[in-house]
Amino acid sequence: MNVKIDGPLYSGKAKDVLMTDDPEIVAVRFRDDITAGDGEKKDTLEMKGYYNSVISAKIFEVLEEAGVPTQYLELPEPGCMLARKLDMIPIEVILRNIAAGSIVRRFPFTEGQEFRPPIIQMDYKSDEHGDPMLNEDIILALGIATRDEISEIRRMTFKINDVLVEFFREKGIILPDFKLEFGRDSSGRIRLGDEVSPDTCRLWDMETGKPLDKDIFRRGEEGVVSAYRRVAEMILDREDTERWNIKI
Ligand SMILES: Nc1ncnc2c1ncn2[C@@H]1O[C@H](COP(=O)(O)OP(=O)(O)OP(=O)(O)O)[C@@H](O)[C@H]1O
Ligand SMILES: [Mg+2]
């Protein structure tokens, strides 16, 4: 894909979104910044963006292969992804297979309890309002998505879960929960956007039961980047590391 990267469109807490000379394509730069607790805890960890970008690219490819429409176009180099520009829907769609994190603090669930069927939770993506939990009536009243879009997002999220639970299981990783963001492409179709990485998923090593994700940072422990590198190592094939020229 031959596009020229232009100036910034916007800059979030962990990524920069840059315009290109094609109005329908953006370049997503994965930075080394990491935050937790709505940006209260912050750090910069060398190579974090590099690993997140290749992990995300791999997962978007796996999902596209399974028929899930995503933003993903190409990873011209680790750290920088070409993606379809989406009109983002400000909802954090969280799917939970196993109880961990905020759901255990806010409801009488037991840490580690399995949810069958999985739970989908939708939070309003707004730092200003503290990402409050939504329901369908509130989404409709806010005018951020239609009833049909909400059911499409739910359907896609369950499908993504089926694909990813199996994908990670084969690689020796448990997927307790993850957060997704969706948007509309230029034809109005809902696509998975943003990123799917150890910043946005809980990933547990099947053998040790230990986290390989942002929980290590949330707990103030060492070894965040080495865990992210380990995830890349576990999920990428030789073919991936060769075509992307990845150093693990
Ligand atoms: N394909 C896409 N097209 C346009 N915008 C996108 C796309 N994918 C993700 N985004 C948006 O780009 C930003 C990504 O940056 P990042 O994840 O660093 O931000 P954030 O801190 O989560 O959110 P905020 O926007 O509140 O700063 C998010 O606002 C996200 O919604
Ligand atoms: Mg984000």
GROMACS .gro file of C-alpha atoms and ligand atoms in nm:
model
  280
    1MET     CA    1   0.000   0.000   0.000
    2ASN     CA    2   0.154   0.326  -0.110
    3VAL     CA    3   0.027   0.615   0.100
    4LYS     CA    4   0.204   0.921   0.226
    5ILE     CA    5   0.175   0.986   0.600
    6ASP     CA    6   0.071   1.345   0.681
    7GLY     CA    7   0.014   1.532   1.005
    8PRO     CA    8  -0.159   1.420   1.323
    9LEU     CA    9  -0.537   1.379   1.339
   10TYR     CA   10  -0.536   1.319   1.714
   11SER     CA   11  -0.325   1.186   1.988
   12GLY     CA   12  -0.458   0.960   2.263
   13LYS     CA   13  -0.294   0.822   2.576
   14ALA     CA   14  -0.109   0.541   2.397
   15LYS     CA   15  -0.136   0.602   2.023
   16ASP     CA   16  -0.118   0.880   1.764
   17VAL     CA   17  -0.358   0.874   1.472
   18LEU     CA   18  -0.206   1.039   1.162
   19MET     CA   19  -0.373   1.140   0.838
   20THR     CA   20  -0.248   1.011   0.504
   21ASP     CA   21  -0.292   1.141   0.149
   22ASP     CA   22  -0.584   0.895   0.121
   23PRO     CA   23  -0.878   1.044   0.318
   24GLU     CA   24  -1.006   0.695   0.405
   25ILE     CA   25  -0.675   0.572   0.550
   26VAL     CA   26  -0.501   0.664   0.875
   27ALA     CA   27  -0.166   0.561   1.019
   28VAL     CA   28  -0.182   0.449   1.382
   29ARG     CA   29   0.145   0.498   1.573
   30PHE     CA   30   0.176   0.284   1.885
   31ARG     CA   31   0.370   0.482   2.144
   32ASP     CA   32   0.561   0.350   2.445
   33ASP     CA   33   0.336   0.541   2.687
   34ILE     CA   34   0.131   0.332   2.926
   35THR     CA   35  -0.141   0.454   3.161
   36ALA     CA   36  -0.378   0.301   3.414
   37GLY     CA   37  -0.667   0.424   3.626
   38ASP     CA   38  -0.791   0.680   3.369
   39GLY     CA   39  -0.441   0.817   3.322
   40GLU     CA   40  -0.355   0.856   3.693
   41LYS     CA   41  -0.067   0.610   3.672
   42LYS     CA   42   0.172   0.682   3.382
   43ASP     CA   43   0.502   0.559   3.246
   44THR     CA   44   0.698   0.514   2.925
   45LEU     CA   45   0.830   0.164   2.860
   46GLU     CA   46   1.071   0.115   2.575
   47MET     CA   47   0.944  -0.126   2.302
   48LYS     CA   48   0.592  -0.145   2.451
   49GLY     CA   49   0.443   0.020   2.138
   50TYR     CA   50   0.646  -0.206   1.911
   51TYR     CA   51   0.508  -0.525   2.068
   52ASN     CA   52   0.152  -0.393   2.093
   53SER     CA   53   0.152  -0.303   1.724
   54VAL     CA   54   0.263  -0.646   1.606
   55ILE     CA   55   0.033  -0.829   1.847
   56SER     CA   56  -0.261  -0.613   1.729
   57ALA     CA   57  -0.175  -0.663   1.363
   58LYS     CA   58  -0.161  -1.041   1.408
   59ILE     CA   59  -0.496  -1.046   1.589
   60PHE     CA   60  -0.666  -0.823   1.332
   61GLU     CA   61  -0.545  -1.063   1.061
   62VAL     CA   62  -0.677  -1.365   1.251
   63LEU     CA   63  -1.014  -1.190   1.290
   64GLU     CA   64  -1.034  -1.081   0.924
   65GLU     CA   65  -0.956  -1.440   0.825
   66ALA     CA   66  -1.252  -1.550   1.039
   67GLY     CA   67  -1.479  -1.300   0.862
   68VAL     CA   68  -1.482  -1.018   1.119
   69PRO     CA   69  -1.458  -0.673   0.954
   70THR     CA   70  -1.176  -0.469   1.111
   71GLN     CA   71  -0.989  -0.144   1.050
   72TYR     CA   72  -0.671  -0.331   0.960
   73LEU     CA   73  -0.497  -0.280   0.627
   74GLU     CA   74  -0.126  -0.335   0.676
   75LEU     CA   75   0.169  -0.315   0.914
   76PRO     CA   76   0.436  -0.148   0.697
   77GLU     CA   77   0.674  -0.149   0.992
   78PRO     CA   78   0.643  -0.250   1.358
   79GLY     CA   79   0.501   0.042   1.555
   80CYS     CA   80   0.295   0.187   1.271
   81MET     CA   81  -0.029   0.037   1.135
   82LEU     CA   82  -0.224   0.150   0.830
   83ALA     CA   83  -0.595   0.133   0.904
   84ARG     CA   84  -0.928   0.239   0.763
   85LYS     CA   85  -1.030   0.570   0.909
   86LEU     CA   86  -1.339   0.504   1.120
   87ASP     CA   87  -1.603   0.726   1.269
   88MET     CA   88  -1.543   0.592   1.621
   89ILE     CA   89  -1.835   0.504   1.847
   90PRO     CA   90  -1.745   0.623   2.200
   91ILE     CA   91  -1.823   0.291   2.368
   92GLU     CA   92  -1.572   0.061   2.538
   93VAL     CA   93  -1.713  -0.284   2.473
   94ILE     CA   94  -1.586  -0.523   2.738
   95LEU     CA   95  -1.635  -0.898   2.714
   96ARG     CA   96  -1.573  -1.109   3.023
   97ASN     CA   97  -1.518  -1.486   3.029
   98ILE     CA   98  -1.370  -1.490   3.380
   99ALA     CA   99  -1.429  -1.240   3.663
  100ALA     CA  100  -1.129  -1.013   3.726
  101GLY     CA  101  -1.061  -0.646   3.788
  102SER     CA  102  -1.335  -0.385   3.824
  103ILE     CA  103  -1.631  -0.626   3.797
  104VAL     CA  104  -1.518  -0.802   4.117
  105ARG     CA  105  -1.490  -0.469   4.301
  106ARG     CA  106  -1.828  -0.343   4.182
  107PHE     CA  107  -2.042  -0.659   4.208
  108PRO     CA  108  -2.050  -0.965   4.435
  109PHE     CA  109  -1.861  -1.188   4.192
  110THR     CA  110  -1.565  -1.399   4.299
  111GLU     CA  111  -1.228  -1.343   4.133
  112GLY     CA  112  -1.172  -1.623   3.882
  113GLN     CA  113  -1.540  -1.715   3.853
  114GLU     CA  114  -1.636  -1.820   3.500
  115PHE     CA  115  -1.916  -1.650   3.313
  116ARG     CA  116  -2.111  -1.888   3.090
  117PRO     CA  117  -2.239  -1.731   2.874
  118PRO     CA  118  -1.978  -1.453   2.871
  119ILE     CA  119  -2.082  -1.106   2.986
  120ILE     CA  120  -2.074  -0.802   2.759
  121GLN     CA  121  -2.044  -0.469   2.939
  122MET     CA  122  -2.054  -0.134   2.761
  123ASP     CA  123  -1.891   0.176   2.914
  124TYR     CA  124  -1.915   0.532   2.784
  125LYS     CA  125  -1.566   0.626   2.655
  126SER     CA  126  -1.532   0.960   2.828
  127ASP     CA  127  -1.245   1.039   3.065
  128GLU     CA  128  -1.434   1.351   3.168
  129HIS     CA  129  -1.725   1.140   3.296
  130GLY     CA  130  -1.510   0.854   3.431
  131ASP     CA  131  -1.623   0.596   3.169
  132PRO     CA  132  -1.963   0.517   3.330
  133MET     CA  133  -2.146   0.195   3.247
  134LEU     CA  134  -2.411   0.224   2.974
  135ASN     CA  135  -2.731   0.048   2.893
  136GLU     CA  136  -2.920   0.040   2.563
  137ASP     CA  137  -3.160   0.322   2.662
  138ILE     CA  138  -2.872   0.551   2.760
  139ILE     CA  139  -2.685   0.474   2.434
  140LEU     CA  140  -2.998   0.559   2.233
  141ALA     CA  141  -3.067   0.875   2.436
  142LEU     CA  142  -2.705   0.990   2.390
  143GLY     CA  143  -2.747   0.922   2.017
  144ILE     CA  144  -2.408   0.749   1.993
  145ALA     CA  145  -2.534   0.431   1.823
  146THR     CA  146  -2.860   0.292   1.686
  147ARG     CA  147  -3.043  -0.016   1.811
  148ASP     CA  148  -2.925  -0.209   1.503
  149GLU     CA  149  -2.565  -0.097   1.556
  150ILE     CA  150  -2.578  -0.210   1.921
  151SER     CA  151  -2.696  -0.556   1.821
  152GLU     CA  152  -2.436  -0.576   1.544
  153ILE     CA  153  -2.164  -0.478   1.794
  154ARG     CA  154  -2.284  -0.746   2.040
  155ARG     CA  155  -2.295  -1.009   1.765
  156MET     CA  156  -1.944  -0.917   1.647
  157THR     CA  157  -1.808  -0.913   2.004
  158PHE     CA  158  -1.930  -1.269   2.075
  159LYS     CA  159  -1.784  -1.385   1.743
  160ILE     CA  160  -1.450  -1.214   1.822
  161ASN     CA  161  -1.450  -1.389   2.160
  162ASP     CA  162  -1.508  -1.731   2.003
  163VAL     CA  163  -1.223  -1.676   1.758
  164LEU     CA  164  -0.978  -1.530   2.010
  165VAL     CA  165  -1.042  -1.775   2.297
  166GLU     CA  166  -0.957  -2.059   2.059
  167PHE     CA  167  -0.661  -1.876   1.900
  168PHE     CA  168  -0.502  -1.794   2.236
  169ARG     CA  169  -0.582  -2.138   2.381
  170GLU     CA  170  -0.378  -2.299   2.103
  171LYS     CA  171  -0.091  -2.066   2.192
  172GLY     CA  172  -0.104  -2.150   2.564
  173ILE     CA  173  -0.284  -1.834   2.678
  174ILE     CA  174  -0.613  -1.788   2.868
  175LEU     CA  175  -0.830  -1.490   2.768
  176PRO     CA  176  -1.029  -1.381   3.079
  177ASP     CA  177  -1.155  -1.053   2.928
  178PHE     CA  178  -1.088  -0.779   2.674
  179LYS     CA  179  -1.199  -0.431   2.566
  180LEU     CA  180  -1.292  -0.339   2.210
  181GLU     CA  181  -1.375  -0.019   2.023
  182PHE     CA  182  -1.585  -0.010   1.709
  183GLY     CA  183  -1.646   0.251   1.441
  184ARG     CA  184  -1.822   0.308   1.109
  185ASP     CA  185  -1.628   0.299   0.781
  186SER     CA  186  -1.707   0.531   0.489
  187SER     CA  187  -1.995   0.304   0.382
  188GLY     CA  188  -2.145   0.298   0.733
  189ARG     CA  189  -2.037  -0.058   0.807
  190ILE     CA  190  -1.935  -0.139   1.165
  191ARG     CA  191  -1.572  -0.245   1.194
  192LEU     CA  192  -1.347  -0.333   1.486
  193GLY     CA  193  -1.102  -0.046   1.539
  194ASP     CA  194  -0.835   0.069   1.783
  195GLU     CA  195  -0.610  -0.215   1.908
  196VAL     CA  196  -0.622  -0.564   2.055
  197SER     CA  197  -0.314  -0.602   2.273
  198PRO     CA  198  -0.193  -0.675   2.627
  199ASP     CA  199  -0.297  -0.315   2.706
  200THR     CA  200  -0.660  -0.402   2.628
  201CYS     CA  201  -0.688  -0.776   2.705
  202ARG     CA  202  -0.627  -0.983   3.017
  203LEU     CA  203  -0.398  -1.263   2.906
  204TRP     CA  204  -0.289  -1.535   3.148
  205ASP     CA  205  -0.012  -1.784   3.086
  206MET     CA  206  -0.188  -2.123   3.083
  207GLU     CA  207   0.105  -2.296   3.253
  208THR     CA  208   0.181  -2.053   3.534
  209GLY     CA  209  -0.156  -1.873   3.562
  210LYS     CA  210   0.041  -1.547   3.571
  211PRO     CA  211  -0.072  -1.232   3.387
  212LEU     CA  212   0.104  -1.131   3.064
  213ASP     CA  213  -0.080  -0.799   3.034
  214LYS     CA  214  -0.126  -0.447   3.173
  215ASP     CA  215  -0.221  -0.585   3.517
  216ILE     CA  216   0.156  -0.618   3.578
  217PHE     CA  217   0.180  -0.238   3.536
  218ARG     CA  218  -0.139  -0.170   3.736
  219ARG     CA  219   0.014  -0.364   4.028
  220GLY     CA  220   0.339  -0.167   3.998
  221GLU     CA  221   0.541  -0.480   3.925
  222GLU     CA  222   0.846  -0.518   3.700
  223GLY     CA  223   0.855  -0.706   3.372
  224VAL     CA  224   0.576  -0.540   3.174
  225VAL     CA  225   0.761  -0.527   2.843
  226SER     CA  226   0.910  -0.875   2.882
  227ALA     CA  227   0.555  -1.011   2.930
  228TYR     CA  228   0.435  -0.827   2.617
  229ARG     CA  229   0.737  -0.965   2.427
  230ARG     CA  230   0.646  -1.311   2.553
  231VAL     CA  231   0.292  -1.272   2.413
  232ALA     CA  232   0.438  -1.172   2.074
  233GLU     CA  233   0.672  -1.471   2.087
  234MET     CA  234   0.384  -1.706   2.173
  235ILE     CA  235   0.139  -1.588   1.904
  236LEU     CA  236   0.359  -1.502   1.605
  237ASP     CA  237   0.467  -1.765   1.354
  238ARG     CA  238   0.811  -1.768   1.196
  239GLU     CA  239   0.645  -1.635   0.880
  240ASP     CA  240   0.516  -1.330   1.073
  241THR     CA  241   0.850  -1.246   1.231
  242GLU     CA  242   1.015  -1.273   0.888
  243ARG     CA  243   0.770  -1.062   0.685
  244TRP     CA  244   0.757  -0.792   0.956
  245ASN     CA  245   1.127  -0.826   1.031
  246ILE     CA  246   1.054  -0.856   1.401
  247LYS     CA  247   1.323  -0.895   1.660
  248ILE     CA  248   1.204  -1.094   1.957
  249LIG     N1  249  -0.950   0.332   1.276
  249LIG     C1  250  -0.960   0.442   1.348
  249LIG     N2  251  -0.997   0.560   1.292
  249LIG     C2  252  -1.005   0.672   1.366
  249LIG     N3  253  -0.981   0.678   1.499
  249LIG     C3  254  -0.945   0.564   1.561
  249LIG     C4  255  -0.933   0.443   1.490
  249LIG     N4  256  -0.897   0.345   1.579
  249LIG     C5  257  -0.888   0.405   1.699
  249LIG     N5  258  -0.917   0.536   1.692
  249LIG     C6  259  -0.917   0.632   1.802
  249LIG     O1  260  -0.783   0.676   1.819
  249LIG     C7  261  -0.753   0.697   1.957
  249LIG     C8  262  -0.645   0.600   1.994
  249LIG     O2  263  -0.561   0.652   2.081
  249LIG     P1  264  -0.543   0.599   2.229
  249LIG     O3  265  -0.585   0.458   2.243
  249LIG     O4  266  -0.408   0.640   2.263
  249LIG     O5  267  -0.651   0.692   2.294
  249LIG     P2  268  -0.723   0.678   2.433
  249LIG     O6  269  -0.640   0.738   2.533
  249LIG     O7  270  -0.778   0.542   2.448
  249LIG     O8  271  -0.847   0.769   2.408
  249LIG     P3  272  -0.864   0.922   2.398
  249LIG     O9  273  -0.917   0.939   2.260
  249LIG    O10  274  -0.966   0.945   2.505
  249LIG    O11  275  -0.733   0.988   2.423
  249LIG     C9  276  -0.881   0.668   2.034
  249LIG    O12  277  -0.954   0.786   2.055
  249LIG    C10  278  -0.956   0.576   1.938
  249LIG    O13  279  -1.096   0.580   1.959
  250MG      MG  280  -0.714   0.368   2.385
   0.00000   0.00000   0.00000
